[in-house]
XYZ file of C-alpha atoms in Angstrom:
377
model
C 114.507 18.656 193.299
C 115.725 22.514 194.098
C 116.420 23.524 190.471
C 117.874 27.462 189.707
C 115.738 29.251 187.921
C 117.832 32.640 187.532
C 122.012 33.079 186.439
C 124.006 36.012 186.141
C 127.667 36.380 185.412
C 128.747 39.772 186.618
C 132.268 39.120 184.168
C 133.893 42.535 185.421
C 133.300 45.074 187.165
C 134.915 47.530 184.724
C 132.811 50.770 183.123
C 134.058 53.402 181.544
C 130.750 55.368 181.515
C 130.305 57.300 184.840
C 126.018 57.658 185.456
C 124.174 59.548 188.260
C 122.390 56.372 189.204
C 125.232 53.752 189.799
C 128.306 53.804 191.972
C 130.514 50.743 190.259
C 132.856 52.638 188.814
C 134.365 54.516 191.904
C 135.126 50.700 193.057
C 138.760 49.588 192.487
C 139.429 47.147 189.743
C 140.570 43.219 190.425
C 144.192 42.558 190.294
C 144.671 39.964 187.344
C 145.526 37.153 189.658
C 142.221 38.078 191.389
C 139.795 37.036 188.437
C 138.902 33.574 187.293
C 140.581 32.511 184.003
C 138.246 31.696 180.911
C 138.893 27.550 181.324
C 137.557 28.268 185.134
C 134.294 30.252 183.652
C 134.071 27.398 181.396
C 133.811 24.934 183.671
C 131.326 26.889 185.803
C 129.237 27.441 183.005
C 129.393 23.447 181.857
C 128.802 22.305 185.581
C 125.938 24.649 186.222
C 124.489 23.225 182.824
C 123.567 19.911 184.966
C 121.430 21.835 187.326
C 119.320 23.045 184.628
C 116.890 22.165 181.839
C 118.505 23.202 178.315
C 117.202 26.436 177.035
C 117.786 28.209 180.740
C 118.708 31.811 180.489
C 121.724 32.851 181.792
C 122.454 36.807 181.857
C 126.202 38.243 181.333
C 126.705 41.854 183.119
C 128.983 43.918 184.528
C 130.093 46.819 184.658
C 130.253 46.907 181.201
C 130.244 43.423 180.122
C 131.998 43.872 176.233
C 134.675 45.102 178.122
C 135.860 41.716 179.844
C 138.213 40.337 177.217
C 137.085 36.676 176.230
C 133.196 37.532 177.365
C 132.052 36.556 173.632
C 134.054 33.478 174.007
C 132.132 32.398 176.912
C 128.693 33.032 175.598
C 129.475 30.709 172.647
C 130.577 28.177 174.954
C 127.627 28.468 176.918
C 125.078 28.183 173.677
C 126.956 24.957 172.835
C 126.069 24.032 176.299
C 122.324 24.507 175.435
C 121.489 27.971 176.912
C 120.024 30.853 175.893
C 122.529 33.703 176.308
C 121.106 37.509 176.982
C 124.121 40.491 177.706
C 123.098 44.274 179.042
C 125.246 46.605 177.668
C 125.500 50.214 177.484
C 126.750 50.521 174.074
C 129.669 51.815 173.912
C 131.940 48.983 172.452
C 129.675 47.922 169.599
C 130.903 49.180 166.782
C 130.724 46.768 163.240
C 133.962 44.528 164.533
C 132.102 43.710 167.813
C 128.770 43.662 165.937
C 130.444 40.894 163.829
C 131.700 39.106 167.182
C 128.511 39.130 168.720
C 126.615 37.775 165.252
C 129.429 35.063 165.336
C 129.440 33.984 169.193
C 125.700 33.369 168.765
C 124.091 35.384 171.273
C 120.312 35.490 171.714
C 119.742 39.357 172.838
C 120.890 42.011 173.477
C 119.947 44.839 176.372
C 121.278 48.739 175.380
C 120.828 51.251 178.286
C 119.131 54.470 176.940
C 117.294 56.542 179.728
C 116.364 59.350 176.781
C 115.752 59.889 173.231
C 117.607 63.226 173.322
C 121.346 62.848 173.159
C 121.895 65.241 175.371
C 119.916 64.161 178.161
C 121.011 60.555 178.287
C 124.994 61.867 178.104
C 124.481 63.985 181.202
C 122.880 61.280 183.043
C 125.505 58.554 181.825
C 128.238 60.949 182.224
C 129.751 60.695 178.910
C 129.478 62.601 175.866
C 128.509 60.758 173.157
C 127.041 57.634 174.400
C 123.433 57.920 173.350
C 125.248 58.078 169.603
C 127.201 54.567 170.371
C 123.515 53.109 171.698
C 122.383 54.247 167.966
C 125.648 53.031 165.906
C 125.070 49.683 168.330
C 121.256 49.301 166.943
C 122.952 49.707 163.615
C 125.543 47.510 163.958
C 123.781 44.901 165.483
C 120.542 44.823 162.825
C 123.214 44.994 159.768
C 125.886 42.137 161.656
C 124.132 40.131 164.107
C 120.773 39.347 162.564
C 119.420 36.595 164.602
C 120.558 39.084 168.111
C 117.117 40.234 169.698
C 118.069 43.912 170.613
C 116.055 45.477 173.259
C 116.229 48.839 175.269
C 116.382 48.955 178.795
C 115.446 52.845 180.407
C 115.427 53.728 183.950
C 112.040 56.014 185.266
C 113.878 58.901 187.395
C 113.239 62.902 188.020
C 115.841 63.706 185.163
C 114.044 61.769 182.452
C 110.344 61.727 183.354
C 108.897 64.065 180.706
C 110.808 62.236 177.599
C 109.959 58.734 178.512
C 106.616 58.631 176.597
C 108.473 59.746 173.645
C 111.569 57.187 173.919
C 108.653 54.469 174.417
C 107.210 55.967 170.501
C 110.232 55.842 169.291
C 111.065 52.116 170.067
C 107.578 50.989 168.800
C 108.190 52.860 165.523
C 112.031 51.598 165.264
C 112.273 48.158 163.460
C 115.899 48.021 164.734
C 114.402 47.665 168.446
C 112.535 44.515 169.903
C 111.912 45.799 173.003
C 111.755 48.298 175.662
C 111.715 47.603 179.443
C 112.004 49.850 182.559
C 113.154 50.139 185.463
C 112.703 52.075 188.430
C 115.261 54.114 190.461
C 116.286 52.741 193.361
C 119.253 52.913 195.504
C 122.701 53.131 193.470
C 124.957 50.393 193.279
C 127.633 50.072 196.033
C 126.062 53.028 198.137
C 126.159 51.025 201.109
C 123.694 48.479 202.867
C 120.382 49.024 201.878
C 118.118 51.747 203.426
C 114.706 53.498 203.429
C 116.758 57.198 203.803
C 118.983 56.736 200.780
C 116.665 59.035 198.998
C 118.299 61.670 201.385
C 121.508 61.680 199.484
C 120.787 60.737 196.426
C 117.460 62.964 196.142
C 117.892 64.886 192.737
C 117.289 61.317 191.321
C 113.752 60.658 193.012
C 110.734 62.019 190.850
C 109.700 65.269 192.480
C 106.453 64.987 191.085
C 104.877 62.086 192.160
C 101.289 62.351 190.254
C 103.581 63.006 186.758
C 105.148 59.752 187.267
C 102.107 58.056 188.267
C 100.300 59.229 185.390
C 103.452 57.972 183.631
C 102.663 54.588 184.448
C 98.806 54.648 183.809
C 99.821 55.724 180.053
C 102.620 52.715 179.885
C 99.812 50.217 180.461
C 97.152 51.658 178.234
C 100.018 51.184 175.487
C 101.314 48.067 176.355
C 97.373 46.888 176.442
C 97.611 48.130 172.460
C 100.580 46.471 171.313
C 103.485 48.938 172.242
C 106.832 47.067 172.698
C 107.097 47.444 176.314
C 107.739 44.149 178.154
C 106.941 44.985 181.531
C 103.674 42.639 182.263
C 100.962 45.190 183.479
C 101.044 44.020 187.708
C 105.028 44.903 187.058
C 103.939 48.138 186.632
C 101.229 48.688 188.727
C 103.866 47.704 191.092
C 106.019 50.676 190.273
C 102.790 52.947 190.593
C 102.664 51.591 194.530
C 106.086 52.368 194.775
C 106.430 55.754 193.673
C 103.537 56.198 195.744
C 105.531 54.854 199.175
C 108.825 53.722 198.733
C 109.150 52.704 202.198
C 105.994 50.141 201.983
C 106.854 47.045 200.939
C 105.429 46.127 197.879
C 105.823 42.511 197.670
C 104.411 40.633 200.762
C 105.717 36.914 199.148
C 108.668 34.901 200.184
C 111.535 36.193 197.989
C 111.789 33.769 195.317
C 115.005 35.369 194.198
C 117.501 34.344 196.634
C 116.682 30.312 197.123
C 116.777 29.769 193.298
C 119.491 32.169 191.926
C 122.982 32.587 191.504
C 125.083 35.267 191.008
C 128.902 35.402 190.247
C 131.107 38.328 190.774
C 133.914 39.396 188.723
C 136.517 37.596 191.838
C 134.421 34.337 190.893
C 132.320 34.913 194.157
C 129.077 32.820 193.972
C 126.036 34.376 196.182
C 122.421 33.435 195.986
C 121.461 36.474 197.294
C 123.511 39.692 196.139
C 122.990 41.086 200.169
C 124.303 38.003 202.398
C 126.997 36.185 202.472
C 129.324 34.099 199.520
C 128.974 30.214 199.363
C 132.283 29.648 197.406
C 133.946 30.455 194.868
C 134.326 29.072 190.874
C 137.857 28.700 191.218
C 137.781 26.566 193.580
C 134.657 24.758 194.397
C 132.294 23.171 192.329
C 128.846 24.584 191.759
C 126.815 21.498 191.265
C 127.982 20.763 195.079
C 127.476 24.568 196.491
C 123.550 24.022 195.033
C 122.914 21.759 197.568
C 125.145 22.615 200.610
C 124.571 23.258 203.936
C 125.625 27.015 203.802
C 123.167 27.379 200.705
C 120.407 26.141 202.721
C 121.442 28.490 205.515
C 121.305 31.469 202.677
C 117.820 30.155 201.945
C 116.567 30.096 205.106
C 117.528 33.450 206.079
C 115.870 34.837 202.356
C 112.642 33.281 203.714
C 113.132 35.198 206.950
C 114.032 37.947 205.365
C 111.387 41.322 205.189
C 114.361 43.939 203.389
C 111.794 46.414 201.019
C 114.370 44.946 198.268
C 114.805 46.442 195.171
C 115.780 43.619 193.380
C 112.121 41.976 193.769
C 111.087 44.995 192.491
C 113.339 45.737 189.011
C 114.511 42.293 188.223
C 112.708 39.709 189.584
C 109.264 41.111 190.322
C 106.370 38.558 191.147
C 103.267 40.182 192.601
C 100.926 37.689 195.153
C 98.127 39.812 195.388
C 95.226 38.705 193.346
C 93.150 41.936 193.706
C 95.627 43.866 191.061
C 94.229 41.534 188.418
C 90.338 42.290 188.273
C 90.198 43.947 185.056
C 92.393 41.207 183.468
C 91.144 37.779 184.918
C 87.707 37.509 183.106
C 89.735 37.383 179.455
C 91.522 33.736 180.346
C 89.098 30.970 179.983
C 89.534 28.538 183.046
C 90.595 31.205 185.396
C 89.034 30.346 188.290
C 90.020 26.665 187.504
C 93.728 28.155 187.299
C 93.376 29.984 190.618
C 92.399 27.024 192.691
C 95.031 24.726 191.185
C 97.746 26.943 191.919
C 96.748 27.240 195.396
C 96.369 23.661 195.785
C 100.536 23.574 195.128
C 100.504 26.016 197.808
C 101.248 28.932 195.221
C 99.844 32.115 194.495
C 99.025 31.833 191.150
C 101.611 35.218 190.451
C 103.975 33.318 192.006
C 103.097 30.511 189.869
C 103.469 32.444 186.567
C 106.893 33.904 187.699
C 108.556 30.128 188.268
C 107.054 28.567 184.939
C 106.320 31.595 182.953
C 107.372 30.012 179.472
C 105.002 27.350 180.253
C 101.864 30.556 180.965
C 103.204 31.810 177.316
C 102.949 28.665 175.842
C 99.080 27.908 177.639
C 98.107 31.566 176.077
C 99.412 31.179 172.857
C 97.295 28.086 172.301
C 94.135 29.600 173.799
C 94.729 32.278 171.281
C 95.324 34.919 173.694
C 97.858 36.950 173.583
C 99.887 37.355 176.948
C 101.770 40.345 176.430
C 98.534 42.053 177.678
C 99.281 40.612 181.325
């Protein structure tokens, strides 16, 4: 049976920060007889619980999520539901009463956009003053009022930021306040239109000029992450951005998307899409998700994500799963049974990437009992 294996809950669209790299705030905001009311997010959330095993992830963004009045609410209803509850956030709302909130509601991390570790920088590119202050009073706040809250940074690799990203990555591993750091590429902004290989055109001053300093970049990212630095990218993840950077056009990943059959996504309108680029297949107010899962217009969405060859940077920030066994020389000879592992995950007609990327808790769990540790991978 067709289980999800990826949620998010876009609650709002609302932002008050105004960055280089994302066009969501220019969009108007719903009317208030537009959005779904917390009993209908309730009953999404509870409904959606029957498609899944408990402990499934499901994401809360935005916009700026700790904006949407009654988010908090919602994430404690959907850990008495039995899932694990992440939220990005830029910040800017956590202050020690929202710290307390978010301690209170029960949520397991937290994600806290920083793109620099000089104040200064990050502002500009945010386009606020004083929001890489807020991301520091947040890491306070959260560590002092929401203990069990995993806190984690998330930066984005782009021209304005490339020479202070080996020192934001130092400062994470040496800050006991911070769990984790993960990056992201640049890509092309939100709401900037369908997607296209020329968007580099307009939005240029965000694209590394120097493509050997950012590939060099990367090269350093996975010598530290191969000695215990905080960074969660696995090591193909960011080989993969090396190939990028190198041609944007080419696509990197030659797999089926695995992102569109086996996701949903939920707009602030209530909008459910299992792809964020084609069409809606209802709507939470209205229809009932256990019954969209299996409908013929989601099997129509699937079918045209198999078809589909879009050099999509979704697969490439989010949901990256690489199906080319060649990347993994250096790594393969360090798990016991790997050729054993190989040919049974091509005997389910899987590359064994692809494999990993479906039932990854259940490669962490294999490594921890081997003994091996599988943030090196």
């Amino acid at each position: 049976m067709l289980k999800p294996m990826f949620c998010c809950i876009a609650a709002t669209d609302y932002c008050m920060l105004r960055c280089k790299m994302c066009n969501k705030w220019h969009e108007p905001q719903p009317k208030p007889d537009e959005i779904p009311s917390i009993s209908e997010w309730k009953k999404f959330i509870s409904d959606f619980r029957e498609l899944v095993d408990e402990g499934f992830e499901m994401d809360f963004g935005g916009g700026e999520a700790l904006s949407m009045p009654g988010i908090l609410e919602l994430i404690k209803h959907a850990k008495k539901e039995g899932f694990r509850t992440t939220i990005a956030s830029n910040g800017y709302l956590i202050n020690e009463e929202m710290a307390r909130r978010i301690g209170d509601s029960g949520l397991d991390a937290v994600s806290l956009s920083l793109d620099s570790p000089y104040p200064e920088k990050h502002d500009e590119t945010r386009g606020v003053q004083g929001v890489y202050a807020r991301v520091m009073e947040a890491l306070d706040n959260l560590t002092k009022y929401a203990k069990n809250t995993k806190k984690g940074i998330c930066a984005i690799i782009m021209n304005e930021n490339i020479d202070d990203l080996l020192k934001l990555v130092q400062w994470a591993d040496n800050d006991s306040r911070v769990d984790w750091i993960y990056f992201m590429v640049i890509v092309q902004p939100n709401y900037s239109g369908p997607l296209t290989d020329q968007w580099q055109d307009e939005y240029q001053y965000l694209w590394p000029k120097d493509k050997s300093k950012v590939i060099n970049l990367l090269d350093e990212f996975i010598r530290l992450k191969q000695n215990g630095s905080k960074i969660t990218n696995r090591i193909e993840h960011l080989r993969a951005y090396k190939a990028y950077f190198n041609n944007p056009q080419k696509l990197v990943n030659k797999a089926k998307c695995i992102v569109g059959g086996r996701a949903i996504s939920v707009n602030a309108y209530g909008f459910i899409q299992l792809c964020l680029f084609k069409d809606f297949i209802g709507n939470i107010r209205k229809d009932d998700i256990r019954k969209l899962w299996y409908s013929q217009d989601a099997d129509l969405i699937r079918k045209k994500v198999d078809e589909c060859k879009t050099n999509c940077h979704l697969l490439l920030n989010c949901c990256y799963v690489e199906d080319d066994p060649g990347l993994y020389k250096d790594t393969k000879a360090t798990i016991p049974g790997w050729n054993k592992f190989l040919t049974y995950c091509y005997s389910k007609g899987l590359s064994y990437a692809v494999y990993r990327g479906i039932q990854y808790w259940k490669w962490r769990v294999a490594c921890q009992k081997r003994g091996i540790d599988y943030r090196k991978f």
